[in-house]
């Protein structure tokens, strides 16, 4: 079993839909990261959080430390949101990131 | 130039060639990373440098040789690679270890 599990692996939705991507982890962490990777490779950090909730534009990230679970939500989804969304965790008292396999999101117009 | 840049963006090399990948960060960070991303697999951390000292070498074959001449530049020297080394190689930087990492666009490497 991977230490960081994401679901779903693939998600196709219509423009405007509310999107939820989930991440569960089994290790002690100091922070959880959500990142976005567009076709072509570049990775952009969306959120780094250790508790509660963060919001940036149409993106919302939440984390439940007790349940070792995080969600990334996209409101009013748009085709330009199509990308791979990756969850990663920073191990407690360490700097190394443990990466999830990613969720490929396609938003159709 | 802003952020993290990588050159070349694409590289095709034979198994007997020697080439180098270059990464430059313009963010004033003191830690830099090399990652390998193979198709349909999570990112694999290869090397970590903090304050120009290597702090991590994740059992990477010796045909990959990193170099960090200063806090802004990171190289990955490649020699006698194998076809299974074909992948996207990503560089990242951060201010101190364990903080948010900023990624370059990657170098798509194909070994023929």
PDB file of C-alpha atoms in Angstrom:
ATOM      1  CA  UNK A   1       0.000   0.000   0.000  1.00  0.00           C
ATOM      2  CA  UNK A   2       1.333   3.420  -0.948  1.00  0.00           C
ATOM      3  CA  UNK A   3       1.865   5.917   1.838  1.00  0.00           C
ATOM      4  CA  UNK A   4      -0.094   8.548  -0.119  1.00  0.00           C
ATOM      5  CA  UNK A   5      -3.211   7.469  -1.958  1.00  0.00           C
ATOM      6  CA  UNK A   6      -5.268   9.657  -4.257  1.00  0.00           C
ATOM      7  CA  UNK A   7      -8.737   9.120  -5.637  1.00  0.00           C
ATOM      8  CA  UNK A   8     -10.006   9.073  -8.210  1.00  0.00           C
ATOM      9  CA  UNK A   9      -7.153   8.300 -10.589  1.00  0.00           C
ATOM     10  CA  UNK A  10      -9.074   9.825 -13.477  1.00  0.00           C
ATOM     11  CA  UNK A  11     -11.977  12.235 -13.476  1.00  0.00           C
ATOM     12  CA  UNK A  12     -13.917  13.676 -16.394  1.00  0.00           C
ATOM     13  CA  UNK A  13     -16.537  16.335 -15.757  1.00  0.00           C
ATOM     14  CA  UNK A  14     -18.514  19.008 -17.550  1.00  0.00           C
ATOM     15  CA  UNK A  15     -17.646  22.678 -17.347  1.00  0.00           C
ATOM     16  CA  UNK A  16     -19.197  24.279 -14.292  1.00  0.00           C
ATOM     17  CA  UNK A  17     -19.284  21.160 -12.143  1.00  0.00           C
ATOM     18  CA  UNK A  18     -17.950  21.072  -8.584  1.00  0.00           C
ATOM     19  CA  UNK A  19     -14.864  18.876  -8.429  1.00  0.00           C
ATOM     20  CA  UNK A  20     -13.477  16.974  -5.452  1.00  0.00           C
ATOM     21  CA  UNK A  21     -10.169  15.103  -5.405  1.00  0.00           C
ATOM     22  CA  UNK A  22      -9.201  13.128  -2.316  1.00  0.00           C
ATOM     23  CA  UNK A  23      -5.883  12.279  -0.700  1.00  0.00           C
ATOM     24  CA  UNK A  24      -5.261   9.887   2.187  1.00  0.00           C
ATOM     25  CA  UNK A  25      -1.939   9.247   3.859  1.00  0.00           C
ATOM     26  CA  UNK A  26      -0.641   6.774   6.386  1.00  0.00           C
ATOM     27  CA  UNK A  27       2.463   8.492   7.771  1.00  0.00           C
ATOM     28  CA  UNK A  28       3.133  11.288  10.237  1.00  0.00           C
ATOM     29  CA  UNK A  29       3.395  14.558   8.395  1.00  0.00           C
ATOM     30  CA  UNK A  30       4.277  18.156   9.014  1.00  0.00           C
ATOM     31  CA  UNK A  31       2.518  19.453   5.898  1.00  0.00           C
ATOM     32  CA  UNK A  32       0.467  18.399   2.903  1.00  0.00           C
ATOM     33  CA  UNK A  33       0.854  19.857  -0.560  1.00  0.00           C
ATOM     34  CA  UNK A  34      -1.440  20.061  -3.548  1.00  0.00           C
ATOM     35  CA  UNK A  35       0.239  20.646  -6.892  1.00  0.00           C
ATOM     36  CA  UNK A  36      -0.930  20.968 -10.477  1.00  0.00           C
ATOM     37  CA  UNK A  37       0.843  19.573 -13.514  1.00  0.00           C
ATOM     38  CA  UNK A  38      -0.229  20.623 -16.992  1.00  0.00           C
ATOM     39  CA  UNK A  39       0.551  18.651 -20.150  1.00  0.00           C
ATOM     40  CA  UNK A  40       4.138  19.490 -21.040  1.00  0.00           C
ATOM     41  CA  UNK A  41       5.345  18.898 -17.534  1.00  0.00           C
ATOM     42  CA  UNK A  42       5.561  22.059 -15.462  1.00  0.00           C
ATOM     43  CA  UNK A  43       4.430  21.632 -11.854  1.00  0.00           C
ATOM     44  CA  UNK A  44       2.864  24.463  -9.891  1.00  0.00           C
ATOM     45  CA  UNK A  45       2.362  24.411  -6.149  1.00  0.00           C
ATOM     46  CA  UNK A  46      -1.264  25.218  -5.299  1.00  0.00           C
ATOM     47  CA  UNK A  47      -1.400  24.812  -1.530  1.00  0.00           C
ATOM     48  CA  UNK A  48       0.757  23.858   1.405  1.00  0.00           C
ATOM     49  CA  UNK A  49      -1.284  23.224   4.542  1.00  0.00           C
ATOM     50  CA  UNK A  50      -0.913  21.609   7.915  1.00  0.00           C
ATOM     51  CA  UNK A  51      -4.397  22.202   9.327  1.00  0.00           C
ATOM     52  CA  UNK A  52      -7.834  23.500   8.462  1.00  0.00           C
ATOM     53  CA  UNK A  53      -8.649  24.994   5.114  1.00  0.00           C
ATOM     54  CA  UNK A  54      -7.139  27.276   2.509  1.00  0.00           C
ATOM     55  CA  UNK A  55      -8.802  29.010  -0.433  1.00  0.00           C
ATOM     56  CA  UNK A  56      -7.348  30.574  -3.545  1.00  0.00           C
ATOM     57  CA  UNK A  57      -9.769  31.726  -6.178  1.00  0.00           C
ATOM     58  CA  UNK A  58     -11.924  28.770  -7.183  1.00  0.00           C
ATOM     59  CA  UNK A  59      -9.679  26.281  -5.411  1.00  0.00           C
ATOM     60  CA  UNK A  60     -10.206  25.111  -1.844  1.00  0.00           C
ATOM     61  CA  UNK A  61      -8.017  22.666   0.067  1.00  0.00           C
ATOM     62  CA  UNK A  62      -8.950  21.068   3.371  1.00  0.00           C
ATOM     63  CA  UNK A  63      -7.121  18.728   5.678  1.00  0.00           C
ATOM     64  CA  UNK A  64      -8.256  16.560   8.575  1.00  0.00           C
ATOM     65  CA  UNK A  65      -5.169  15.614  10.565  1.00  0.00           C
ATOM     66  CA  UNK A  66      -6.971  13.095  12.789  1.00  0.00           C
ATOM     67  CA  UNK A  67      -8.373  11.222   9.814  1.00  0.00           C
ATOM     68  CA  UNK A  68      -5.196  11.694   7.723  1.00  0.00           C
ATOM     69  CA  UNK A  69      -7.218  12.933   4.825  1.00  0.00           C
ATOM     70  CA  UNK A  70      -7.249  15.968   2.551  1.00  0.00           C
ATOM     71  CA  UNK A  71      -9.515  17.152  -0.234  1.00  0.00           C
ATOM     72  CA  UNK A  72      -9.006  19.553  -3.099  1.00  0.00           C
ATOM     73  CA  UNK A  73     -12.157  21.206  -4.417  1.00  0.00           C
ATOM     74  CA  UNK A  74     -12.622  23.189  -7.598  1.00  0.00           C
ATOM     75  CA  UNK A  75     -15.743  25.295  -7.898  1.00  0.00           C
ATOM     76  CA  UNK A  76     -17.222  26.331 -11.262  1.00  0.00           C
ATOM     77  CA  UNK A  77     -14.739  24.132 -13.118  1.00  0.00           C
ATOM     78  CA  UNK A  78     -13.392  25.284 -16.466  1.00  0.00           C
ATOM     79  CA  UNK A  79     -11.575  23.455 -19.298  1.00  0.00           C
ATOM     80  CA  UNK A  80      -8.380  25.282 -18.347  1.00  0.00           C
ATOM     81  CA  UNK A  81      -8.492  23.390 -15.022  1.00  0.00           C
ATOM     82  CA  UNK A  82      -7.719  20.209 -16.969  1.00  0.00           C
ATOM     83  CA  UNK A  83      -4.446  18.924 -15.548  1.00  0.00           C
ATOM     84  CA  UNK A  84      -2.988  16.316 -13.249  1.00  0.00           C
ATOM     85  CA  UNK A  85      -3.452  17.190  -9.582  1.00  0.00           C
ATOM     86  CA  UNK A  86      -0.881  15.729  -7.237  1.00  0.00           C
ATOM     87  CA  UNK A  87      -0.985  15.333  -3.480  1.00  0.00           C
ATOM     88  CA  UNK A  88       2.314  15.123  -1.597  1.00  0.00           C
ATOM     89  CA  UNK A  89       3.196  15.090   2.095  1.00  0.00           C
ATOM     90  CA  UNK A  90       6.241  16.297   3.986  1.00  0.00           C
ATOM     91  CA  UNK A  91       7.270  13.661   6.475  1.00  0.00           C
ATOM     92  CA  UNK A  92       7.277  14.740  10.110  1.00  0.00           C
ATOM     93  CA  UNK A  93      10.734  15.921  11.204  1.00  0.00           C
ATOM     94  CA  UNK A  94      12.051  15.399   7.702  1.00  0.00           C
ATOM     95  CA  UNK A  95      12.124  17.353   4.502  1.00  0.00           C
ATOM     96  CA  UNK A  96      11.400  14.620   2.013  1.00  0.00           C
ATOM     97  CA  UNK A  97       8.137  14.723   0.077  1.00  0.00           C
ATOM     98  CA  UNK A  98       6.156  11.533  -0.434  1.00  0.00           C
ATOM     99  CA  UNK A  99       4.154  11.812  -3.636  1.00  0.00           C
ATOM    100  CA  UNK A 100       0.778  10.499  -4.641  1.00  0.00           C
ATOM    101  CA  UNK A 101       0.267   9.098  -8.117  1.00  0.00           C
ATOM    102  CA  UNK A 102      -1.868  12.034  -9.227  1.00  0.00           C
ATOM    103  CA  UNK A 103      -5.431  12.523 -10.432  1.00  0.00           C
ATOM    104  CA  UNK A 104      -5.931  13.296 -14.092  1.00  0.00           C
ATOM    105  CA  UNK A 105      -8.786  15.779 -14.448  1.00  0.00           C
ATOM    106  CA  UNK A 106     -10.475  16.577 -17.754  1.00  0.00           C
ATOM    107  CA  UNK A 107     -13.110  19.305 -17.895  1.00  0.00           C
ATOM    108  CA  UNK A 108     -15.195  19.235 -21.045  1.00  0.00           C
ATOM    109  CA  UNK A 109     -16.757  22.428 -22.421  1.00  0.00           C
TER     110      UNK A 109
ATOM    111  CA  UNK B   1      14.150  35.358 -15.999  1.00  0.00           C
ATOM    112  CA  UNK B   2      11.970  34.481 -13.074  1.00  0.00           C
ATOM    113  CA  UNK B   3      11.312  31.352 -11.080  1.00  0.00           C
ATOM    114  CA  UNK B   4      13.087  28.137 -11.963  1.00  0.00           C
ATOM    115  CA  UNK B   5      14.387  27.530 -15.469  1.00  0.00           C
ATOM    116  CA  UNK B   6      15.658  24.320 -17.013  1.00  0.00           C
ATOM    117  CA  UNK B   7      17.601  23.705 -20.193  1.00  0.00           C
ATOM    118  CA  UNK B   8      17.303  21.996 -22.520  1.00  0.00           C
ATOM    119  CA  UNK B   9      13.545  21.402 -22.554  1.00  0.00           C
ATOM    120  CA  UNK B  10      13.936  18.332 -24.739  1.00  0.00           C
ATOM    121  CA  UNK B  11      16.926  16.044 -25.187  1.00  0.00           C
ATOM    122  CA  UNK B  12      17.442  12.940 -27.264  1.00  0.00           C
ATOM    123  CA  UNK B  13      20.653  11.074 -26.644  1.00  0.00           C
ATOM    124  CA  UNK B  14      22.238   7.772 -27.478  1.00  0.00           C
ATOM    125  CA  UNK B  15      23.335   5.333 -24.839  1.00  0.00           C
ATOM    126  CA  UNK B  16      26.990   6.252 -25.297  1.00  0.00           C
ATOM    127  CA  UNK B  17      26.556  10.026 -25.186  1.00  0.00           C
ATOM    128  CA  UNK B  18      27.421  12.393 -22.380  1.00  0.00           C
ATOM    129  CA  UNK B  19      25.109  15.317 -21.770  1.00  0.00           C
ATOM    130  CA  UNK B  20      24.176  17.677 -18.952  1.00  0.00           C
ATOM    131  CA  UNK B  21      20.900  19.109 -17.743  1.00  0.00           C
ATOM    132  CA  UNK B  22      20.952  22.586 -16.271  1.00  0.00           C
ATOM    133  CA  UNK B  23      18.701  24.170 -13.691  1.00  0.00           C
ATOM    134  CA  UNK B  24      18.779  27.762 -12.510  1.00  0.00           C
ATOM    135  CA  UNK B  25      16.634  29.347  -9.833  1.00  0.00           C
ATOM    136  CA  UNK B  26      16.100  33.093  -9.563  1.00  0.00           C
ATOM    137  CA  UNK B  27      14.270  32.996  -6.234  1.00  0.00           C
ATOM    138  CA  UNK B  28      17.150  33.294  -3.792  1.00  0.00           C
ATOM    139  CA  UNK B  29      16.465  29.828  -2.410  1.00  0.00           C
ATOM    140  CA  UNK B  30      19.064  27.727  -0.627  1.00  0.00           C
ATOM    141  CA  UNK B  31      17.850  24.205  -1.442  1.00  0.00           C
ATOM    142  CA  UNK B  32      17.562  22.504  -4.834  1.00  0.00           C
ATOM    143  CA  UNK B  33      16.215  19.143  -5.936  1.00  0.00           C
ATOM    144  CA  UNK B  34      16.313  16.774  -8.905  1.00  0.00           C
ATOM    145  CA  UNK B  35      13.287  14.570  -9.541  1.00  0.00           C
ATOM    146  CA  UNK B  36      12.585  11.901 -12.134  1.00  0.00           C
ATOM    147  CA  UNK B  37       9.061  11.418 -13.430  1.00  0.00           C
ATOM    148  CA  UNK B  38       8.447   8.292 -15.483  1.00  0.00           C
ATOM    149  CA  UNK B  39       5.170   7.642 -17.247  1.00  0.00           C
ATOM    150  CA  UNK B  40       2.303   6.867 -14.871  1.00  0.00           C
ATOM    151  CA  UNK B  41       4.542   6.792 -11.797  1.00  0.00           C
ATOM    152  CA  UNK B  42       4.860   9.213  -8.878  1.00  0.00           C
ATOM    153  CA  UNK B  43       7.770  11.610  -8.840  1.00  0.00           C
ATOM    154  CA  UNK B  44      10.999  10.055  -7.619  1.00  0.00           C
ATOM    155  CA  UNK B  45      13.410  12.194  -5.645  1.00  0.00           C
ATOM    156  CA  UNK B  46      16.930  11.760  -6.967  1.00  0.00           C
ATOM    157  CA  UNK B  47      19.143  14.330  -5.251  1.00  0.00           C
ATOM    158  CA  UNK B  48      18.822  17.142  -2.751  1.00  0.00           C
ATOM    159  CA  UNK B  49      21.249  19.973  -2.163  1.00  0.00           C
ATOM    160  CA  UNK B  50      21.049  22.329   0.783  1.00  0.00           C
ATOM    161  CA  UNK B  51      23.458  25.246   1.010  1.00  0.00           C
ATOM    162  CA  UNK B  52      25.350  23.649  -1.900  1.00  0.00           C
ATOM    163  CA  UNK B  53      25.928  20.423   0.033  1.00  0.00           C
ATOM    164  CA  UNK B  54      24.345  17.182  -1.130  1.00  0.00           C
ATOM    165  CA  UNK B  55      22.037  15.901   1.598  1.00  0.00           C
ATOM    166  CA  UNK B  56      20.201  13.150  -0.250  1.00  0.00           C
ATOM    167  CA  UNK B  57      21.149  10.573  -2.839  1.00  0.00           C
ATOM    168  CA  UNK B  58      18.277   8.188  -3.238  1.00  0.00           C
ATOM    169  CA  UNK B  59      20.118   5.115  -4.541  1.00  0.00           C
ATOM    170  CA  UNK B  60      20.514   6.724  -7.926  1.00  0.00           C
ATOM    171  CA  UNK B  61      22.757   4.900 -10.418  1.00  0.00           C
ATOM    172  CA  UNK B  62      26.196   6.414 -10.869  1.00  0.00           C
ATOM    173  CA  UNK B  63      25.438   7.201 -14.505  1.00  0.00           C
ATOM    174  CA  UNK B  64      23.629  10.231 -13.039  1.00  0.00           C
ATOM    175  CA  UNK B  65      26.008  12.724 -11.456  1.00  0.00           C
ATOM    176  CA  UNK B  66      24.754  15.946  -9.856  1.00  0.00           C
ATOM    177  CA  UNK B  67      26.689  19.132  -9.408  1.00  0.00           C
ATOM    178  CA  UNK B  68      25.761  22.253  -7.456  1.00  0.00           C
ATOM    179  CA  UNK B  69      28.397  24.932  -8.042  1.00  0.00           C
ATOM    180  CA  UNK B  70      26.415  27.624  -6.202  1.00  0.00           C
ATOM    181  CA  UNK B  71      23.007  28.098  -4.636  1.00  0.00           C
ATOM    182  CA  UNK B  72      21.427  29.235  -7.905  1.00  0.00           C
ATOM    183  CA  UNK B  73      22.611  26.484 -10.232  1.00  0.00           C
ATOM    184  CA  UNK B  74      22.170  22.741 -10.327  1.00  0.00           C
ATOM    185  CA  UNK B  75      23.388  20.355 -12.999  1.00  0.00           C
ATOM    186  CA  UNK B  76      22.691  16.718 -13.732  1.00  0.00           C
ATOM    187  CA  UNK B  77      25.463  15.095 -15.738  1.00  0.00           C
ATOM    188  CA  UNK B  78      24.409  12.074 -17.758  1.00  0.00           C
ATOM    189  CA  UNK B  79      26.570   9.334 -19.242  1.00  0.00           C
ATOM    190  CA  UNK B  80      25.994   5.862 -20.667  1.00  0.00           C
ATOM    191  CA  UNK B  81      22.284   6.027 -19.963  1.00  0.00           C
ATOM    192  CA  UNK B  82      19.802   3.230 -20.560  1.00  0.00           C
ATOM    193  CA  UNK B  83      16.490   3.433 -22.444  1.00  0.00           C
ATOM    194  CA  UNK B  84      14.632   3.062 -19.126  1.00  0.00           C
ATOM    195  CA  UNK B  85      16.158   6.386 -18.068  1.00  0.00           C
ATOM    196  CA  UNK B  86      13.869   8.115 -20.565  1.00  0.00           C
ATOM    197  CA  UNK B  87      11.648  10.343 -18.449  1.00  0.00           C
ATOM    198  CA  UNK B  88      10.836  13.902 -17.471  1.00  0.00           C
ATOM    199  CA  UNK B  89      13.531  15.336 -15.208  1.00  0.00           C
ATOM    200  CA  UNK B  90      12.308  18.090 -12.954  1.00  0.00           C
ATOM    201  CA  UNK B  91      14.301  20.546 -10.918  1.00  0.00           C
ATOM    202  CA  UNK B  92      12.865  22.352  -7.913  1.00  0.00           C
ATOM    203  CA  UNK B  93      14.040  24.811  -5.294  1.00  0.00           C
ATOM    204  CA  UNK B  94      12.880  25.923  -1.871  1.00  0.00           C
ATOM    205  CA  UNK B  95      13.863  28.290   0.876  1.00  0.00           C
ATOM    206  CA  UNK B  96      15.146  25.807   3.431  1.00  0.00           C
ATOM    207  CA  UNK B  97      14.296  22.136   3.312  1.00  0.00           C
ATOM    208  CA  UNK B  98      10.690  21.026   3.957  1.00  0.00           C
ATOM    209  CA  UNK B  99       9.238  24.288   2.676  1.00  0.00           C
ATOM    210  CA  UNK B 100       7.179  24.813  -0.443  1.00  0.00           C
ATOM    211  CA  UNK B 101       9.047  23.770  -3.568  1.00  0.00           C
ATOM    212  CA  UNK B 102       9.022  25.673  -6.813  1.00  0.00           C
ATOM    213  CA  UNK B 103       9.433  23.614  -9.949  1.00  0.00           C
ATOM    214  CA  UNK B 104      11.029  24.198 -13.290  1.00  0.00           C
ATOM    215  CA  UNK B 105       9.324  23.163 -16.552  1.00  0.00           C
ATOM    216  CA  UNK B 106      11.352  19.971 -16.798  1.00  0.00           C
ATOM    217  CA  UNK B 107      13.588  18.360 -19.398  1.00  0.00           C
ATOM    218  CA  UNK B 108      12.006  15.595 -21.451  1.00  0.00           C
ATOM    219  CA  UNK B 109      14.809  13.070 -21.955  1.00  0.00           C
ATOM    220  CA  UNK B 110      14.684  10.274 -24.512  1.00  0.00           C
ATOM    221  CA  UNK B 111      17.474   7.689 -24.566  1.00  0.00           C
ATOM    222  CA  UNK B 112      17.736   5.777 -27.817  1.00  0.00           C
TER     223      UNK B 112
END
